[in-house]
CSV table of C-alpha atoms in Angstrom, one decimal:
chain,number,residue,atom,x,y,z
K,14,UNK,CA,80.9,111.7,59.8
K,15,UNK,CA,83.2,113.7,61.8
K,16,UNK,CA,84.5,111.7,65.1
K,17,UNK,CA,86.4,113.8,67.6
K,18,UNK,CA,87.8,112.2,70.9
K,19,UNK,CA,88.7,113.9,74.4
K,20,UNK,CA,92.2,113.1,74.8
K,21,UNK,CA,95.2,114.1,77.4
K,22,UNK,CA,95.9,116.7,75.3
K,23,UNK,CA,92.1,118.4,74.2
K,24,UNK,CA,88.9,117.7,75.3
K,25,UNK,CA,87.7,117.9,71.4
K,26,UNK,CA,90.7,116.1,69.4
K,27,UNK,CA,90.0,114.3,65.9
K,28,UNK,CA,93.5,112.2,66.7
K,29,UNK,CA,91.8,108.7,68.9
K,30,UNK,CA,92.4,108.0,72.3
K,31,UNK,CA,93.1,105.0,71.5
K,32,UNK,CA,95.9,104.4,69.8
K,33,UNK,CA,95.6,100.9,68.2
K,34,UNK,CA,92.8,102.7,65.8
K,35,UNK,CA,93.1,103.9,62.4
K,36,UNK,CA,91.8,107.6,61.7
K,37,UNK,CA,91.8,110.5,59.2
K,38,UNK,CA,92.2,114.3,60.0
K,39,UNK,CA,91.6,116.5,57.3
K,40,UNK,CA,93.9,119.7,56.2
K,41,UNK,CA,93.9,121.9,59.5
K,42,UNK,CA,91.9,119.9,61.6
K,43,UNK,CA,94.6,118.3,63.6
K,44,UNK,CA,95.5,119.6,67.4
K,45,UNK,CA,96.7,123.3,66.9
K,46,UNK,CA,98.5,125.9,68.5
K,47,UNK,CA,99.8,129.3,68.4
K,48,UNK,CA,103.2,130.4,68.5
K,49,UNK,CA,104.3,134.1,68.1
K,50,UNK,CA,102.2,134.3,64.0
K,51,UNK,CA,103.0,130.4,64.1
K,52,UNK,CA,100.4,128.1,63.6
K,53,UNK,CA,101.1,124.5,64.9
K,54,UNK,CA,99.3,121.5,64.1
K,55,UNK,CA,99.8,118.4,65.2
K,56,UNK,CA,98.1,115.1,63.4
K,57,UNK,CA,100.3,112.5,65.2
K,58,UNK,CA,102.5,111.8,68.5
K,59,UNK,CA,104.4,109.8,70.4
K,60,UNK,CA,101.2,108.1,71.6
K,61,UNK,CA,100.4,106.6,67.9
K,62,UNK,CA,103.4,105.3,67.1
K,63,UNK,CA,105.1,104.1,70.4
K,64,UNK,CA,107.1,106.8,70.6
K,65,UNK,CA,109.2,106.3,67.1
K,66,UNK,CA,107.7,109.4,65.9
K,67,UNK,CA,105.2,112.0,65.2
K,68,UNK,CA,103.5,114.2,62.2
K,69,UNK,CA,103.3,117.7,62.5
K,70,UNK,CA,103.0,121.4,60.2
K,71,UNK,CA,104.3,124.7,60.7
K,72,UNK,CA,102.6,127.1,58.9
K,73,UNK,CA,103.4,130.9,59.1
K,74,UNK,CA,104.0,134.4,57.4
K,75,UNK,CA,106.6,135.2,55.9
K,76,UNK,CA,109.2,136.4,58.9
K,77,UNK,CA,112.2,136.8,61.0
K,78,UNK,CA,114.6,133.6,61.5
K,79,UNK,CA,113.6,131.4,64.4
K,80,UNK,CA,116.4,131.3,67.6
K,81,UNK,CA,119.2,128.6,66.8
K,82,UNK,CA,118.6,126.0,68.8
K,83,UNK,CA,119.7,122.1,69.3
K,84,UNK,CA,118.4,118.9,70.2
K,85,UNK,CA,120.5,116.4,72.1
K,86,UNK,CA,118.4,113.3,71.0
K,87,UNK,CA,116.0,114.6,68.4
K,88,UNK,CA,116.7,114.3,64.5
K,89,UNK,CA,114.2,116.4,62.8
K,90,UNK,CA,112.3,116.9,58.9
K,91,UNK,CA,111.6,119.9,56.9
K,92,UNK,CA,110.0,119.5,54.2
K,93,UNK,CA,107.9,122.2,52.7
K,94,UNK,CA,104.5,122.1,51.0
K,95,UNK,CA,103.6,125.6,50.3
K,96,UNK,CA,105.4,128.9,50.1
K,97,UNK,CA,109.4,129.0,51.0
K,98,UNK,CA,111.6,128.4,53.8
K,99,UNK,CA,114.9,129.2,54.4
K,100,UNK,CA,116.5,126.8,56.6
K,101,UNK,CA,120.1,127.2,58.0
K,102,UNK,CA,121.8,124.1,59.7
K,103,UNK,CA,125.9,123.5,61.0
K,104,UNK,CA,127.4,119.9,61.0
K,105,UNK,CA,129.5,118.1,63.6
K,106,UNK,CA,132.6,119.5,61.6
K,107,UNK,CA,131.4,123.2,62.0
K,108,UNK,CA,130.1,123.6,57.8
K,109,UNK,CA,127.2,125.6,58.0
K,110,UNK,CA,124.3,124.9,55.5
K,111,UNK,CA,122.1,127.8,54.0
K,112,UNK,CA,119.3,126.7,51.7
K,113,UNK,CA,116.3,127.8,50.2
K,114,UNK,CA,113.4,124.8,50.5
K,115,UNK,CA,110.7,125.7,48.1
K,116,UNK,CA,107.8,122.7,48.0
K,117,UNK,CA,108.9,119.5,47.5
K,118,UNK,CA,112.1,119.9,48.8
K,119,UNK,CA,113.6,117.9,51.9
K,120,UNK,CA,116.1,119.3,54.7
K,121,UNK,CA,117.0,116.7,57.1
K,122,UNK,CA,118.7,118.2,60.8
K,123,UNK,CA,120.1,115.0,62.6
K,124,UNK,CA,120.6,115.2,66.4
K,125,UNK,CA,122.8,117.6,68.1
K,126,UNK,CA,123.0,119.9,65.0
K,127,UNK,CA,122.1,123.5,65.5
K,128,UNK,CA,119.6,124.6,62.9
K,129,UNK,CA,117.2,127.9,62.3
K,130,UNK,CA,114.8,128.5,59.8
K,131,UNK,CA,113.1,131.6,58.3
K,132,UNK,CA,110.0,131.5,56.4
K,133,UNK,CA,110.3,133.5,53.2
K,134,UNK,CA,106.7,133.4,51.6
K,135,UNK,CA,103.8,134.2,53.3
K,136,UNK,CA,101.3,131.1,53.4
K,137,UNK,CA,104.5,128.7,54.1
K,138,UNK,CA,104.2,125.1,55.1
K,139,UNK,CA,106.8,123.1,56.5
K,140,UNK,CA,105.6,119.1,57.2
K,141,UNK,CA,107.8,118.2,60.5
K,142,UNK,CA,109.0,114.7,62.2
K,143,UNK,CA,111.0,115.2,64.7
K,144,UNK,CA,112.0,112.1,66.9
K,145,UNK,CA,114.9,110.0,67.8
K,146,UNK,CA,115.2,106.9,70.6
K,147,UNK,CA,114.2,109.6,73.5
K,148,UNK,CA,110.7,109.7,71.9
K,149,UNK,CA,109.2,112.5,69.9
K,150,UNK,CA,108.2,116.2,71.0
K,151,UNK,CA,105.5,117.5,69.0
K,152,UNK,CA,103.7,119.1,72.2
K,153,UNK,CA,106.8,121.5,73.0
K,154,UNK,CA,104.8,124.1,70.7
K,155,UNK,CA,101.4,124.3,72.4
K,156,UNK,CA,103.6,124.2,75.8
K,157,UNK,CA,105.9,127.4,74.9
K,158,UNK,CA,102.9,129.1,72.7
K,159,UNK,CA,98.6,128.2,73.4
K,160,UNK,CA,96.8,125.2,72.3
K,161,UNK,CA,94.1,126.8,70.1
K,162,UNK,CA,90.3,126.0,68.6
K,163,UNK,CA,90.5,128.3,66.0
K,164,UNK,CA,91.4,127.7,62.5
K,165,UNK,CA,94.1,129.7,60.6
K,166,UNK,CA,97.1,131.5,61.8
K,167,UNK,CA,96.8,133.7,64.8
K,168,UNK,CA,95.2,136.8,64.6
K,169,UNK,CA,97.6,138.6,66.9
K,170,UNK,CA,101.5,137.0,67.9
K,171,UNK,CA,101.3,134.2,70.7
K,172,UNK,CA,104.3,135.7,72.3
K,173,UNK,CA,106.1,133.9,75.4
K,174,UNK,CA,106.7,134.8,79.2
K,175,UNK,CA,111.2,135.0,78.9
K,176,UNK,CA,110.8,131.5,81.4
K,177,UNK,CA,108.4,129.9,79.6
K,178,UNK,CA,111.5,129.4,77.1
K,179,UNK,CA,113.6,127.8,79.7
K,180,UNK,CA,110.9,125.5,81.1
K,181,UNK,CA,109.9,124.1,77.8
K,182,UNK,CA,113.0,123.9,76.0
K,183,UNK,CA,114.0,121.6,79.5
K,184,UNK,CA,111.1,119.1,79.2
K,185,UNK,CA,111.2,118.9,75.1
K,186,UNK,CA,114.8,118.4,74.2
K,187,UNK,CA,115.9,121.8,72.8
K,188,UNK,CA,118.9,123.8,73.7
K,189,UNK,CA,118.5,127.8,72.7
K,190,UNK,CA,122.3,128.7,71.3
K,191,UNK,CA,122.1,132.3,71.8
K,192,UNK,CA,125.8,132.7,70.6
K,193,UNK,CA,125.4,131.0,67.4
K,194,UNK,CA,126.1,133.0,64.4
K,195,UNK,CA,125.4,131.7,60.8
K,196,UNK,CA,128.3,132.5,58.8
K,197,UNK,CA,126.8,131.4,55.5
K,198,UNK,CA,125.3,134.7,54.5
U,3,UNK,CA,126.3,123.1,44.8
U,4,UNK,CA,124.9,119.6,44.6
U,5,UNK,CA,126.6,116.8,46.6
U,6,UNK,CA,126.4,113.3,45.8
U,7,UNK,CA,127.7,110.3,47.7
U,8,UNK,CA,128.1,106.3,48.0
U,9,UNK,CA,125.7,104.4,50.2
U,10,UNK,CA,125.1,100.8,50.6
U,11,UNK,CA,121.9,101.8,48.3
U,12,UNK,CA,123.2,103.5,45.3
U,13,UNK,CA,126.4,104.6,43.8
U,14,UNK,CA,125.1,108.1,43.7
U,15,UNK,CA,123.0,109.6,46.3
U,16,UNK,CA,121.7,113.2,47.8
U,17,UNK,CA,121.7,111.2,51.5
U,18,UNK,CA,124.9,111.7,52.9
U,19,UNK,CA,126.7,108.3,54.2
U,20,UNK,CA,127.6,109.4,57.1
U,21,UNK,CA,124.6,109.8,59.1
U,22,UNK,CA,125.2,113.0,61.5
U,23,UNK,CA,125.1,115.4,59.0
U,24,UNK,CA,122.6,117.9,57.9
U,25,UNK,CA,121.7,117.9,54.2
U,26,UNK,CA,119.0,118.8,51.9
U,27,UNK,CA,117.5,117.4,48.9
U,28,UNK,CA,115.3,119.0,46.2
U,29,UNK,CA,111.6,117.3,44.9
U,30,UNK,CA,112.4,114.2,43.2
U,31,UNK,CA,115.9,114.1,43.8
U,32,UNK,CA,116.1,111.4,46.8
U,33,UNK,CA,116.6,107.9,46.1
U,34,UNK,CA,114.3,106.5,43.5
U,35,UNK,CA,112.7,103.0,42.3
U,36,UNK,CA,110.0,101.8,40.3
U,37,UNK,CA,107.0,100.0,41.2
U,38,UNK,CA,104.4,99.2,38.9
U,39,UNK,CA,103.4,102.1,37.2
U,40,UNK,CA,104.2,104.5,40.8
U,41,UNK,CA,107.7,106.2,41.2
U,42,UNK,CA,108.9,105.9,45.3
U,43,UNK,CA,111.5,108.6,46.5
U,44,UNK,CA,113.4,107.6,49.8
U,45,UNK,CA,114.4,111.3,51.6
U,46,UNK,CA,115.7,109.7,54.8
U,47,UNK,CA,116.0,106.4,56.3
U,48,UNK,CA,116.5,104.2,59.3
U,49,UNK,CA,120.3,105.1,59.0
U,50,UNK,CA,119.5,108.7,59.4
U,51,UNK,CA,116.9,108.1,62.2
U,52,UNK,CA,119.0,105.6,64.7
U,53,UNK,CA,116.2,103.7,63.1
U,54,UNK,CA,113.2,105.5,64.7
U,55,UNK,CA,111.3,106.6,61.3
U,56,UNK,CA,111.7,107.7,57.4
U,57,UNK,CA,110.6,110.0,55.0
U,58,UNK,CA,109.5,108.9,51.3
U,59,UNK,CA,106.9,109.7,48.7
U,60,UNK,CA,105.0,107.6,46.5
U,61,UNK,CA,103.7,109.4,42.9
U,62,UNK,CA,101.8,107.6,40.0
U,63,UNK,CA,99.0,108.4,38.1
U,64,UNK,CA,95.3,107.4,39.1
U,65,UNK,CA,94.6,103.2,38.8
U,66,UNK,CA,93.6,100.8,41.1
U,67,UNK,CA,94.0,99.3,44.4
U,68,UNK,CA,97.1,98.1,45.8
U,69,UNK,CA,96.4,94.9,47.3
U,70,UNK,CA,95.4,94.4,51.2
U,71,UNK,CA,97.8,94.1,53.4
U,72,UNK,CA,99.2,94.5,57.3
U,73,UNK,CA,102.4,95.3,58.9
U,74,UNK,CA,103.1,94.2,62.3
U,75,UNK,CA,105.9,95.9,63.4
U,76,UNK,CA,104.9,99.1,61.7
U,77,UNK,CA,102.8,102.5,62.1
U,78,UNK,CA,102.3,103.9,58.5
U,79,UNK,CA,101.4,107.9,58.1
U,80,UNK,CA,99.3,108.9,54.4
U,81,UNK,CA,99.8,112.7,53.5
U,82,UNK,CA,99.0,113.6,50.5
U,83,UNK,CA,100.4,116.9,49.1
U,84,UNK,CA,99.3,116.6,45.1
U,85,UNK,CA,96.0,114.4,43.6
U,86,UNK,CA,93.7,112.4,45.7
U,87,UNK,CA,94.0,109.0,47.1
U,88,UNK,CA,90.9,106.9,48.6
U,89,UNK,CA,92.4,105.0,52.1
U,90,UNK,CA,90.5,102.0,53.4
U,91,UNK,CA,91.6,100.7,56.6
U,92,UNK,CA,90.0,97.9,58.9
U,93,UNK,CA,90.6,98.6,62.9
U,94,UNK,CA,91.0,96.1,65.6
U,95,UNK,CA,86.9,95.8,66.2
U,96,UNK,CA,86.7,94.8,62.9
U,97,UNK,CA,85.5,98.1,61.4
U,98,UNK,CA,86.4,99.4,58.1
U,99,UNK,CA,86.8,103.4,57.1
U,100,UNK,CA,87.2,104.3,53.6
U,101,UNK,CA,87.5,107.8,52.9
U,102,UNK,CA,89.2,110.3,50.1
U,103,UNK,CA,92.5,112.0,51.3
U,104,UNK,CA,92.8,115.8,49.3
U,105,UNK,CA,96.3,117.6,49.4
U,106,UNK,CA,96.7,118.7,53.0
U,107,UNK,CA,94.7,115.8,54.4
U,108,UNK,CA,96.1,113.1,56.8
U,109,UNK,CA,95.3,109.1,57.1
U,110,UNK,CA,97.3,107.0,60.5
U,111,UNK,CA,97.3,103.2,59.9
U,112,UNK,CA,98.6,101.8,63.2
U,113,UNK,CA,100.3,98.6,63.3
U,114,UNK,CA,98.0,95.2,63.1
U,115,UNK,CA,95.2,97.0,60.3
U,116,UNK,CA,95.0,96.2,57.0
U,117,UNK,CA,95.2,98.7,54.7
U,118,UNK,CA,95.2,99.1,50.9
U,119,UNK,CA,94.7,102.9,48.6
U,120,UNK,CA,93.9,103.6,45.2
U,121,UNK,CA,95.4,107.0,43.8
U,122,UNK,CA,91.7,108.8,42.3
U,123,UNK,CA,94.0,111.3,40.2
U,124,UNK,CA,97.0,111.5,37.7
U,125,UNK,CA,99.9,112.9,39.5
U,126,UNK,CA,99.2,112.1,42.8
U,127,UNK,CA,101.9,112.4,45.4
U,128,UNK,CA,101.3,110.4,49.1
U,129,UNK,CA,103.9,111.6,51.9
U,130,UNK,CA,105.0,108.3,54.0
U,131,UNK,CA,106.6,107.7,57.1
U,132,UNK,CA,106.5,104.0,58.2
U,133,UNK,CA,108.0,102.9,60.9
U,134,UNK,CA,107.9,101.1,64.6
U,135,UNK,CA,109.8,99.6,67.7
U,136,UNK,CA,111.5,97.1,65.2
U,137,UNK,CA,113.0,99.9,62.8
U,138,UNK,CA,111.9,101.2,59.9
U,139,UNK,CA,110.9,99.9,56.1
U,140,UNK,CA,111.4,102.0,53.1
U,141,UNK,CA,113.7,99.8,51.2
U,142,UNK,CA,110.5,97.3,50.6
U,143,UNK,CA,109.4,99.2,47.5
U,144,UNK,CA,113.1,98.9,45.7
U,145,UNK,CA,113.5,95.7,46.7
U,146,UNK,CA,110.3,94.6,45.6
U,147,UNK,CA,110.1,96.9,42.1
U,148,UNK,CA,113.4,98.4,40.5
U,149,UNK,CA,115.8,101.1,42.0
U,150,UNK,CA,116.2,103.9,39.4
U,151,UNK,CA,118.2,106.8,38.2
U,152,UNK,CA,115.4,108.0,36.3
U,153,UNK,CA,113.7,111.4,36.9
U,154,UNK,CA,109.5,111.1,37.3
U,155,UNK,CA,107.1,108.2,36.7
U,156,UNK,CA,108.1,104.9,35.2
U,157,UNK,CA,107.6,105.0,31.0
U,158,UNK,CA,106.1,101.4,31.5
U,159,UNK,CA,105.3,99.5,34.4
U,160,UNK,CA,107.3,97.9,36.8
U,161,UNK,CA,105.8,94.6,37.8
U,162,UNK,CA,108.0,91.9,40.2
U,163,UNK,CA,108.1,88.3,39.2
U,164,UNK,CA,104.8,86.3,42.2
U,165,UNK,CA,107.8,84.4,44.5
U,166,UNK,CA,109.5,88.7,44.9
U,167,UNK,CA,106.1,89.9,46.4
U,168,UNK,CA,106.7,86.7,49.2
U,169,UNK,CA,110.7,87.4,49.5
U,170,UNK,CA,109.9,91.2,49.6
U,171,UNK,CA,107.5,90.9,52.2
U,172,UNK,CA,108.9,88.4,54.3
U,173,UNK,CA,111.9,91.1,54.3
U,174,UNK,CA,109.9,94.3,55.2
U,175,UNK,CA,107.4,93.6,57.3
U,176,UNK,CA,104.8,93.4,55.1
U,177,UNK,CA,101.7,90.3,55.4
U,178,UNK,CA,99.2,90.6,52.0
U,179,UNK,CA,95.6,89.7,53.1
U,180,UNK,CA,94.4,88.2,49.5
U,181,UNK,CA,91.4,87.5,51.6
U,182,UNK,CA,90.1,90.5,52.9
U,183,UNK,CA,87.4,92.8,51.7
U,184,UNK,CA,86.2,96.0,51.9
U,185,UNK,CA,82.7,96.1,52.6
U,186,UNK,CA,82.9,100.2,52.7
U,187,UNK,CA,81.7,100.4,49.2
C-alpha cells in the first residue's frame, strides 16, 4: 500500500501531514526537485522533527564545482552513498580542506564555514542534514530550482533567473562568496 | 593526512574537539562501540550540532529483533545504504506498519512510537540521525555496549549486564516496552 498525503509543500507527497506519524518512503520517492542536472529529494523537514533537522539527497552527474557559499546558522552533512564527491571546505582559522568522499565517507561543514563541492562520478549521491538552532532548510532547493513529479535526474538543466539566487539564498540561510578562492588545489 | 584528536569520548578521534571546524572522516573510521553482535559508528554529535542532530551508523549481520521501545524527547531517521532491515513502528492511533527498508529506502519514527528492527541480511548498514528539542542521543549505544578501537563487526557479542539496559536508558532517552506487540505479522 502506497499512502501519499497533500501537504504545504505537494499536493501528492508520501512524507504525512501530520507529523506525529511514522512513515516509510522508498529510494526516490521522497519530495523532489530539479536544480541545474541536480536532483533533490527531500524525505524529511523541519515539520517532522521540530525543527532540529531534516533528511535530504543530492544526486547528480558528474560536473562543475557548486558556488562557495556560507550559512550563518546552518551546520551541514555530506556523506556519500554512490559515486564520488569532491568537497572543498575553509575553517575559522582560514585552512582550507580538499577531499575526495567516495561512499561511506563523512564530511561535516559546521556553521559559518564556506564550503563547495564537485561531483566527480556520474550517478553520485550525497545524503544531506543541514540544520542548526534557526531550524533546517531543505526547501531552499525546490525554491532556487522546480519541485518536480518525475523520477530521475532532469532531462535538461533547471537553470535559475540571476534574482532567484538572491531571493532564496535570503529566506534559506546561505551567503554566495563570489570572491572565494580554494587554494588547496 | 589523517588527523586524530582528544575528546571527552576517546583518546583518539577523527571528530575534531573543537567544534567549528570542518573535517572529514572515511567509512568506518568515526567513533566506534560494540553492541551485541552490531558495530555503531558516531560521525557527528550533539557537540558538533549546538545540539540539534547527529550522524551514526549501525552494521551487524542479519538476527533478530531489538527489543520495543520509545523515545520521548527524540525523532529517529532509518536509511539504510547496505542489506535490508524490517522496521515496525506503532503510531499515535494505535496503528502498527511493518515494512522492509532496501538500500536507498527511508523509515521516520517520530517521537512517542515505539519502534523495534530486525537486520534481514549479513552486512547490513542503517544510517541514523536521532535527535529532538532536548538534544541529541548517540552516546546510548557505547554506554550501553563497549566503546572500541576495533575496525568492523564485533568477533563475539557484546551483551550489557540487565541493571546497564535501565542505567542506559534512563540516560538516553530511551523507555523499552517489554509489553508490546506487533500484530503486523
Amino acid at each position: 500500500m502506497t499512502m501519499e498525503y497533500a501537504t504545504r509543500y505537494r499536493n501528492a507527497s508520501r512524507i504525512p501531514a501530520d507529523p506525529g506519524r511514522p512513515y516509510v518512503i522508498e529510494q526516490g520517492e521522497g519530495d523532489r526537485a530539479h536544480l541545474f542536472g541536480d536532483l533533490i529529494t527531500v524525505y524529511a523537514g523541519g515539520e517532522q522533527t521540530e525543527n532540529t533537522f531534516n533528511f535530504f539527497t543530492v544526486e547528480g552527474p558528474k560536473g562543475d564545482i557548486i558556488p562557495a557559499h556560507l550559512h550563518t546558522d546552518t551546520h551541514e552533512v555530506f556523506y556519500v552513498t554512490q559515486g564520488a564527491v569532491r568537497l572543498f571546505a575553509e575553517g575559522p582559522d582560514g585552512k582550507q580542506l580538499e577531499r575526495t568522499l567516495t561512499p561511506g565517507d563523512f564530511g561535516f561543514v559546521p556553521k559559518n564555514c564556506p564550503h563547495a563541492y564537485r561531483m566527480e562520478r556520474h550517478h553520485t549521491r550525497i545524503v544531506g542534514v543541514a540544520a542548526g538552532p534557526g531550524g533546517t532548510f531543505e526547501r531552499f532547493f525546490e525554491t532556487l530550482g522546480t519541485p518536480t513529479e518525475q523520477l530521475g535526474l532532469p532531462q535538461r538543466p533547471c537553470v535559475p533567473e540571476p534574482h532567484e539566487f538572491a531571493d532564496a539564498a535570503a529566506a534559506y540561510d546561505v551567503r554566495f562568496l563570489p570572491g572565494l578562492r580554494w587554494r588547496t588545489a
